[in-house]
Amino acid sequence: MKFADRLKIEPSATVTINSIALQKKQQGIRVYNLAAGECIIDSPEIVKEAALKAIREDKIKYPPVAGLAELRQAASSWLNELYSTSYSPKETIVTAGGKYGIYSSCEAMINEGDEAIIIAPFWVSYSEIVKLFGGIPKIIQTKEENHWKVNLDELKNNITDKTKILIINNASNPTGTLYSKKEIEDVLKLAQEKGITIISDEVYSGLVYEGEFISFGSFKEYKDNVIVIQSTSKNFAMTGWRIGFLFANEEIIKNITLLQSQTTSGAPTPGQWTALAAIQNYKEVMPNINKEMKKRRDLFYDTFNKLFNTNITKAESALYAFIGLPHLTSLSADSATFCKQLLEEANVASVPGIAFGVEGYVRFSFGEKEDELQQALQQLYKYIHS
Ligand code: PLP
């Protein structure tokens, strides 16, 4: 069969690793999971109850395309209260996960040949989504010694007449990097001068353990130039419900609603009612998840540093440790080979740095339960020293 040229994109590396790990599990093989892109934690009772109530009350019909009015209201209040933004419900749309928010933003903004600046290490899907719409990903590499942050001059040097969007991930998967107020202001100013729209992926905003999270959407003078991507997946540990949000000016929301009307018809209705309960109770739900994930992060790094005799600094946010290969092996393997062998030979799932656009690193997730993390790290150590 002759498929469309746009299918010449890479499959999501994280989804691929998780599928291999799942296949192994189905064969009865014990797999140690350091690849989870989610908090492995039970949903709070309030959220489970809301889900059951929605189903019992038969709230399962088509939703309004832009989302339930109650949820658009609650989501905008949630963001405004937590991160000093000023979005109205009309500047809010409910999407089928944060990923669909990024997808539809790119669909709305990118014409064939437009350039999209992406900062590496980047979340695995950005460049492939850009390519789907005929865009050209322009990757800027960053370095660990610079805390994986993009330098303003480098950003300037990469802007051309064709630059349409900049995708930035704050707080970052896979590095946990957080941008400061001054750094954000500098990027916003530059983007406005050059007429570039910023897609700010903030889906890990609630999983910040040190430092302060600042939203790109919180600077009123630059608000029109920014699309904020949010989600209940990580902040509320609700990955499977597929509920995310996109905050932007009304013109952008109208156009994304138009696209949504001809694609998903909106995010799943039962998920929206469930997300509403989670968001209405965010003051209780979010700190509990954050506290648990901080505990797991500390356990992961403390155990790793002890076992491997290293002194690696803990990630300030998100769910991942992005660790240089020299800390793991003296062999000169590339990250994809290392992770493949680690999964095949020791049944430990991790994600190669190259999937995030940076060679020489491996991403380990600390989203799993503490016991699983302990066992997985022991298994990793045993494999490396065997
Ligand atoms: N953005 C980042 C940086 C992510 O890591 C993920 C998921 O792993 C997403 C967006 C998409 O999240 P979801 O579609 O589950 O809301």
PDB file of C-alpha atoms in Angstrom, residues 31 58 80 88 101 116 133 138 150 152 213 265 273 311 321 334 337-338 358 363:
ATOM      1  CA  VAL A  31      10.380  -6.189  33.839  1.00  0.00           C
ATOM      2  CA  ASP A  58     -24.906   8.682  31.850  1.00  0.00           C
ATOM      3  CA  ASN A  80      -4.757  31.823  37.167  1.00  0.00           C
ATOM      4  CA  SER A  88     -10.760  33.587  30.782  1.00  0.00           C
ATOM      5  CA  GLY A 101      -2.853  20.535  22.356  1.00  0.00           C
ATOM      6  CA  ALA A 116       9.977  25.518  14.410  1.00  0.00           C
ATOM      7  CA  PHE A 133       2.579  19.567   9.004  1.00  0.00           C
ATOM      8  CA  LYS A 138      15.387  23.593  13.925  1.00  0.00           C
ATOM      9  CA  VAL A 150      19.074  27.688  25.866  1.00  0.00           C
ATOM     10  CA  LEU A 152      19.641  33.859  24.224  1.00  0.00           C
ATOM     11  CA  PHE A 213       7.727  27.325  38.449  1.00  0.00           C
ATOM     12  CA  SER A 265     -14.977  16.479  18.299  1.00  0.00           C
ATOM     13  CA  TRP A 273     -16.172  15.315  34.433  1.00  0.00           C
ATOM     14  CA  ASN A 311      27.232  12.652  43.143  1.00  0.00           C
ATOM     15  CA  ALA A 321      16.874  11.525  35.922  1.00  0.00           C
ATOM     16  CA  ASP A 334      25.601   4.632  22.117  1.00  0.00           C
ATOM     17  CA  THR A 337      22.326   0.227  22.065  1.00  0.00           C
ATOM     18  CA  PHE A 338      22.803   0.579  25.802  1.00  0.00           C
ATOM     19  CA  VAL A 358      21.062  14.224  22.809  1.00  0.00           C
ATOM     20  CA  ARG A 363      16.561   8.815  30.872  1.00  0.00           C
TER      21      ARG A 363
END
